[in-house]
Coordinates of C-alpha atoms in Angstrom, one line a residue:
M1 CA -4.8 27.7 13.6
E2 CA -1.5 26.3 13.6
W3 CA -0.2 23.4 15.6
T4 CA 3.6 23.1 16.4
D5 CA 5.5 20.0 15.1
V6 CA 8.3 19.4 17.7
C7 CA 11.0 17.1 16.3
I8 CA 13.9 15.6 17.8
S9 CA 16.4 13.8 15.8
A10 CA 19.5 12.0 17.1
P11 CA 21.7 8.9 16.3
R12 CA 19.8 5.6 16.6
A13 CA 21.6 4.7 19.5
Y14 CA 19.7 7.3 21.5
A15 CA 16.4 6.6 20.0
Q16 CA 14.9 5.2 23.5
Q17 CA 16.2 8.3 25.3
I18 CA 14.6 10.9 22.8
E19 CA 11.2 8.9 22.6
A20 CA 11.1 9.1 26.6
I21 CA 11.8 12.8 26.8
A22 CA 9.2 13.4 23.8
T23 CA 6.5 11.3 25.7
G24 CA 7.2 12.7 29.0
I25 CA 6.9 16.4 27.9
S26 CA 4.2 15.7 25.3
G27 CA 2.0 13.7 27.8
S28 CA 0.3 12.0 24.8
G29 CA 1.5 9.9 21.9
V30 CA 4.6 10.5 19.6
Y31 CA 5.5 9.7 16.0
I32 CA 8.8 8.1 15.1
E33 CA 10.5 7.9 12.2
D34 CA 13.2 5.2 12.0
Y35 CA 14.1 3.8 8.3
A36 CA 16.9 1.3 9.5
D37 CA 15.2 -1.9 8.4
L38 CA 12.9 -0.4 5.7
E39 CA 13.8 -2.8 3.0
E40 CA 13.3 -5.9 5.4
Q41 CA 9.8 -4.7 6.4
V42 CA 8.7 -4.0 3.0
E43 CA 9.6 -7.6 2.1
K44 CA 7.5 -8.9 4.7
I45 CA 4.3 -6.8 3.8
A46 CA 3.3 -8.0 0.3
H47 CA 0.2 -6.0 -0.1
V48 CA 2.3 -2.7 0.0
D49 CA 3.4 -1.2 -3.1
L50 CA 7.0 -1.3 -3.9
I51 CA 8.8 1.4 -1.8
E52 CA 9.3 4.7 -3.1
P53 CA 12.6 6.1 -3.9
E54 CA 12.1 9.0 -1.6
L55 CA 12.0 6.7 1.3
L56 CA 15.1 4.6 0.0
A57 CA 17.0 7.8 0.2
K58 CA 16.3 8.4 3.9
D59 CA 19.0 8.3 6.4
R60 CA 19.2 5.2 8.2
N61 CA 21.4 6.1 11.0
T62 CA 19.1 8.8 12.4
V63 CA 15.8 8.6 14.6
K64 CA 13.3 11.4 14.5
V65 CA 10.6 11.7 17.1
H66 CA 7.7 14.3 16.7
F67 CA 4.9 15.4 19.0
Y68 CA 2.6 18.2 18.4
L69 CA 1.5 21.2 20.5
P70 CA -1.9 22.9 20.1
P71 CA -1.9 26.8 19.3
E72 CA -2.5 27.8 22.9
Q73 CA 0.6 26.1 24.2
N74 CA 3.8 28.2 24.4
A75 CA 6.1 26.5 21.7
A76 CA 9.3 28.5 22.9
E77 CA 8.9 27.2 26.5
I78 CA 8.4 23.7 25.4
A79 CA 11.5 24.1 23.0
A80 CA 13.6 25.3 26.1
L81 CA 12.4 22.4 28.3
V82 CA 13.2 19.8 25.5
R83 CA 16.8 21.4 25.2
E84 CA 17.3 21.1 29.0
R85 CA 16.2 17.5 29.0
L86 CA 18.7 16.6 26.0
A87 CA 21.6 18.6 27.8
D88 CA 20.7 16.7 31.2
S89 CA 20.8 13.2 29.5
D90 CA 23.8 13.9 27.4
V91 CA 21.9 13.1 24.3
P92 CA 23.1 14.9 21.1
G93 CA 19.6 15.6 19.9
V94 CA 18.7 18.4 17.4
L95 CA 15.5 20.1 18.0
T96 CA 13.3 21.7 15.1
L97 CA 10.0 23.5 15.4
D98 CA 7.5 23.4 12.3
G99 CA 4.2 25.1 12.1
V100 CA 1.3 22.4 11.1
K101 CA -2.1 23.6 9.7
Q102 CA -5.0 22.3 11.8
E103 CA -7.6 20.7 9.6
D104 CA -10.7 18.9 10.1
W105 CA -9.5 15.7 8.4
E106 CA -12.8 14.0 9.3
T107 CA -14.3 15.7 6.4
S108 CA -11.5 17.5 4.3
W109 CA -9.7 14.3 3.2
K110 CA -12.6 13.4 1.3
A111 CA -12.0 16.2 -1.1
Y112 CA -9.3 14.3 -2.6
Y113 CA -11.4 11.3 -3.4
H114 CA -13.8 11.2 -6.4
A115 CA -15.2 8.6 -8.9
L116 CA -12.4 7.3 -11.0
P117 CA -13.1 5.7 -14.5
I118 CA -10.8 2.8 -15.0
G119 CA -10.5 1.3 -18.7
S120 CA -13.6 1.1 -20.6
R121 CA -16.0 -0.7 -18.3
L122 CA -14.7 -0.1 -14.5
M123 CA -15.7 2.9 -12.1
I124 CA -13.8 3.3 -8.6
C125 CA -16.2 5.0 -6.4
P126 CA -15.9 6.3 -2.7
S127 CA -18.5 5.0 -0.7
W128 CA -20.2 8.5 0.1
E129 CA -20.6 9.4 -3.6
E130 CA -23.2 8.0 -6.3
A131 CA -21.8 7.3 -9.5
D132 CA -24.5 7.8 -12.5
T133 CA -22.6 5.4 -15.0
P134 CA -23.2 2.2 -17.1
R135 CA -19.8 0.9 -15.8
A136 CA -19.2 -1.6 -13.1
V137 CA -19.2 0.6 -9.9
L138 CA -16.6 -0.6 -7.3
K139 CA -17.5 1.2 -4.1
L140 CA -14.4 1.7 -1.6
D141 CA -13.4 3.6 1.6
P142 CA -10.0 4.8 1.0
G143 CA -7.3 4.6 3.9
M144 CA -8.5 1.2 5.3
A145 CA -5.7 -0.8 3.5
F146 CA -3.6 -0.3 0.4
G147 CA -5.6 0.0 -2.9
T148 CA -7.8 2.7 -3.8
G149 CA -7.1 2.8 -7.7
T150 CA -5.2 6.0 -7.5
H151 CA -1.7 4.7 -7.5
E152 CA -0.1 3.7 -10.7
T153 CA 0.5 0.2 -9.8
T154 CA -3.2 -0.6 -8.8
A155 CA -4.5 1.4 -11.9
L156 CA -2.5 -0.8 -14.1
C157 CA -3.8 -4.0 -12.7
L158 CA -7.3 -2.6 -12.8
E159 CA -6.6 -1.9 -16.6
Q160 CA -5.6 -5.2 -17.1
L161 CA -8.7 -6.8 -15.5
D162 CA -11.0 -4.5 -17.4
A163 CA -9.5 -5.7 -20.5
L164 CA -9.2 -9.3 -19.8
V165 CA -12.3 -10.5 -17.6
K166 CA -14.8 -11.6 -20.1
G167 CA -17.2 -13.7 -17.7
G168 CA -16.9 -16.8 -15.8
E169 CA -13.2 -16.7 -14.6
R170 CA -11.6 -17.8 -11.4
V171 CA -9.4 -15.1 -10.1
L172 CA -6.5 -15.2 -7.5
D173 CA -5.4 -12.0 -5.9
V174 CA -1.9 -12.3 -4.1
G175 CA -1.4 -9.6 -1.5
T176 CA -5.0 -8.5 -1.8
G177 CA -4.7 -5.5 0.6
S178 CA -8.0 -3.5 0.3
G179 CA -9.5 -6.3 -1.9
I180 CA -9.8 -4.0 -4.9
L181 CA -8.4 -6.3 -7.4
A182 CA -10.5 -9.4 -6.6
I183 CA -13.5 -7.3 -6.1
A184 CA -13.1 -5.5 -9.5
A185 CA -12.9 -8.9 -11.2
L186 CA -16.2 -10.3 -9.6
L187 CA -17.9 -6.8 -10.6
L188 CA -16.5 -7.2 -14.4
G189 CA -17.8 -10.8 -14.5
A190 CA -15.5 -13.3 -13.0
Q191 CA -17.5 -16.2 -11.2
Q192 CA -15.2 -16.5 -8.1
A193 CA -12.1 -14.9 -6.7
D194 CA -9.6 -15.8 -3.9
G195 CA -7.9 -13.2 -1.9
V196 CA -4.7 -14.0 -0.1
D197 CA -2.7 -11.7 2.2
I198 CA -0.3 -12.1 5.1
D199 CA -2.1 -9.2 7.2
P200 CA -5.3 -10.1 8.9
V201 CA -6.2 -6.4 9.0
C202 CA -6.2 -6.3 5.3
V203 CA -8.2 -9.4 5.0
R204 CA -10.9 -8.0 7.3
T205 CA -10.7 -4.8 5.1
A206 CA -11.3 -6.7 1.9
A207 CA -14.3 -8.5 3.7
E208 CA -15.6 -5.3 4.5
N209 CA -15.3 -3.7 1.0
A210 CA -16.7 -7.1 -0.3
R211 CA -19.9 -6.7 1.5
L212 CA -20.1 -3.0 0.4
N213 CA -20.0 -4.1 -3.2
G214 CA -22.3 -7.2 -2.9
V215 CA -19.9 -9.8 -3.7
E216 CA -18.9 -11.3 -0.4
G217 CA -20.6 -14.7 -1.3
R218 CA -18.2 -15.1 -4.2
L219 CA -14.8 -13.8 -2.5
R220 CA -12.9 -16.2 -0.4
L221 CA -10.2 -14.4 1.7
R222 CA -7.5 -16.1 3.5
V223 CA -4.6 -14.9 5.8
G224 CA -1.2 -16.6 4.8
N225 CA 1.1 -17.0 2.0
L226 CA 0.2 -18.0 -1.7
S227 CA 1.6 -21.8 -1.2
E228 CA -0.5 -22.3 1.9
Q229 CA -3.9 -20.9 0.8
A230 CA -4.4 -21.0 -3.2
E231 CA -6.1 -24.1 -4.4
G232 CA -6.8 -25.4 -7.8
V233 CA -6.3 -23.5 -10.8
Y234 CA -7.1 -19.8 -12.0
Q235 CA -7.7 -18.1 -15.2
I236 CA -6.3 -15.0 -13.9
I237 CA -3.6 -14.4 -11.2
C238 CA -3.0 -10.8 -9.9
A239 CA 0.1 -10.0 -7.7
N240 CA 0.4 -6.1 -7.0
I241 CA 3.1 -6.4 -4.7
V242 CA 6.9 -6.0 -4.2
A243 CA 9.5 -6.9 -6.8
N244 CA 11.1 -9.3 -4.4
A245 CA 7.9 -11.0 -3.4
I246 CA 7.0 -11.3 -7.3
I247 CA 10.4 -13.0 -7.8
A248 CA 10.0 -15.4 -4.8
L249 CA 6.3 -16.5 -5.8
A250 CA 7.0 -17.0 -9.6
P251 CA 7.9 -20.7 -9.3
D252 CA 4.5 -21.3 -7.8
I253 CA 2.5 -19.6 -10.6
P254 CA 2.6 -22.0 -13.5
A255 CA 1.1 -24.9 -11.4
L256 CA -1.9 -22.5 -10.5
L257 CA -2.6 -21.3 -14.1
A258 CA -5.4 -22.8 -16.1
P259 CA -4.7 -23.5 -19.7
Q260 CA -4.5 -20.1 -21.4
G261 CA -4.1 -18.5 -18.1
I262 CA -2.7 -15.1 -17.4
F263 CA -0.3 -13.9 -14.7
I264 CA -0.6 -9.9 -13.9
A265 CA 2.3 -8.7 -11.8
S266 CA 2.7 -5.1 -10.7
G267 CA 4.3 -3.1 -8.1
I268 CA 7.6 -3.1 -9.9
I269 CA 9.6 0.4 -10.8
E270 CA 11.4 0.3 -14.1
E271 CA 14.9 -0.3 -12.6
R272 CA 13.7 -3.8 -11.5
E273 CA 11.9 -4.6 -14.7
D274 CA 14.6 -6.8 -16.6
E275 CA 15.0 -8.6 -13.2
V276 CA 11.6 -9.6 -12.8
L277 CA 11.2 -10.4 -16.5
A278 CA 14.0 -13.0 -16.1
A279 CA 12.5 -14.5 -13.0
L280 CA 9.1 -15.2 -14.6
E281 CA 10.9 -16.7 -17.7
K282 CA 13.1 -18.8 -15.4
A283 CA 9.8 -20.0 -13.6
G284 CA 8.3 -21.2 -16.8
L285 CA 6.3 -18.1 -17.8
S286 CA 6.2 -16.1 -21.1
P287 CA 5.9 -12.4 -20.4
S288 CA 3.8 -11.3 -23.3
Q289 CA 3.3 -7.5 -22.8
V290 CA 4.8 -4.8 -20.5
Y291 CA 3.0 -1.7 -19.4
H292 CA 4.5 1.6 -17.9
K293 CA 3.0 4.5 -16.3
N294 CA 5.0 7.1 -14.4
G295 CA 7.9 4.8 -13.7
W296 CA 6.2 1.8 -12.6
V297 CA 5.6 -1.6 -14.5
C298 CA 3.1 -4.0 -15.1
I299 CA 3.8 -7.5 -16.7
K300 CA 1.3 -9.8 -18.3
A301 CA 2.6 -13.4 -18.6
L302 CA 1.3 -16.6 -19.9
H303 CA 2.8 -20.2 -19.6
K304 CA 5.7 -20.8 -22.3
G305 CA 4.3 -22.1 -25.5
E306 CA 0.6 -21.3 -24.7

């Protein structure tokens, strides 16, 4: 069975009018596409991976409002009503209708997530699956916050942790999201980890995942930014966040790194690699290795001279 996606697009100046028209006709919720302040919002949400190029190409001057009709509703009649309301309101809106397959997402979405080996010692495993493996198994519920291990930036960080954690380290995860990096470090043998995120929802999600993996006693989670919440020194610091955020926090990293400590920076597209490398050098860090995966970059850096 197919539902109908009813989409009204119009210049941003008419955003409130088309939202009101869509809400009034649908009688329920609407979905709004508005990319005008995309970069500003991404910079504020440090746990989100760097914005995809496809999103950057979105039209910033147009707003789209969607609502959905079940199969039993007459889409043609609803379309006629939408056009009438647009004309009555003098809104230069464009109406499109598309079929949407109705699926039971409560179960079918799980088909896309399976146990995922990382490096030589780690396995990311959905909570509903069992993994018969000698690897350290990190149980995770996808979708609660960013960080399931499937995105290149997260995978690059996990591969570094898999190789670098030897046992007993103190680890800092900046922009912790789902907590996946901090939890992975603990399962691989780190003694203690701190996870910092500006989003309280992510911190709650990370706490749930820590309990799921039995490491809640060794993971300290805090809401806020790096300068306010990090304490002491760390053998490993991870930051799987946006390039601008990495550049901004770079000056604070050297003081937090223990002797021979390592900073892992990811969430960087190849086009901004040189910019981030220059910022790390300027902050007193020495990038030692750069890793690439499908257009994304992960940088491993040390104190200069160490």
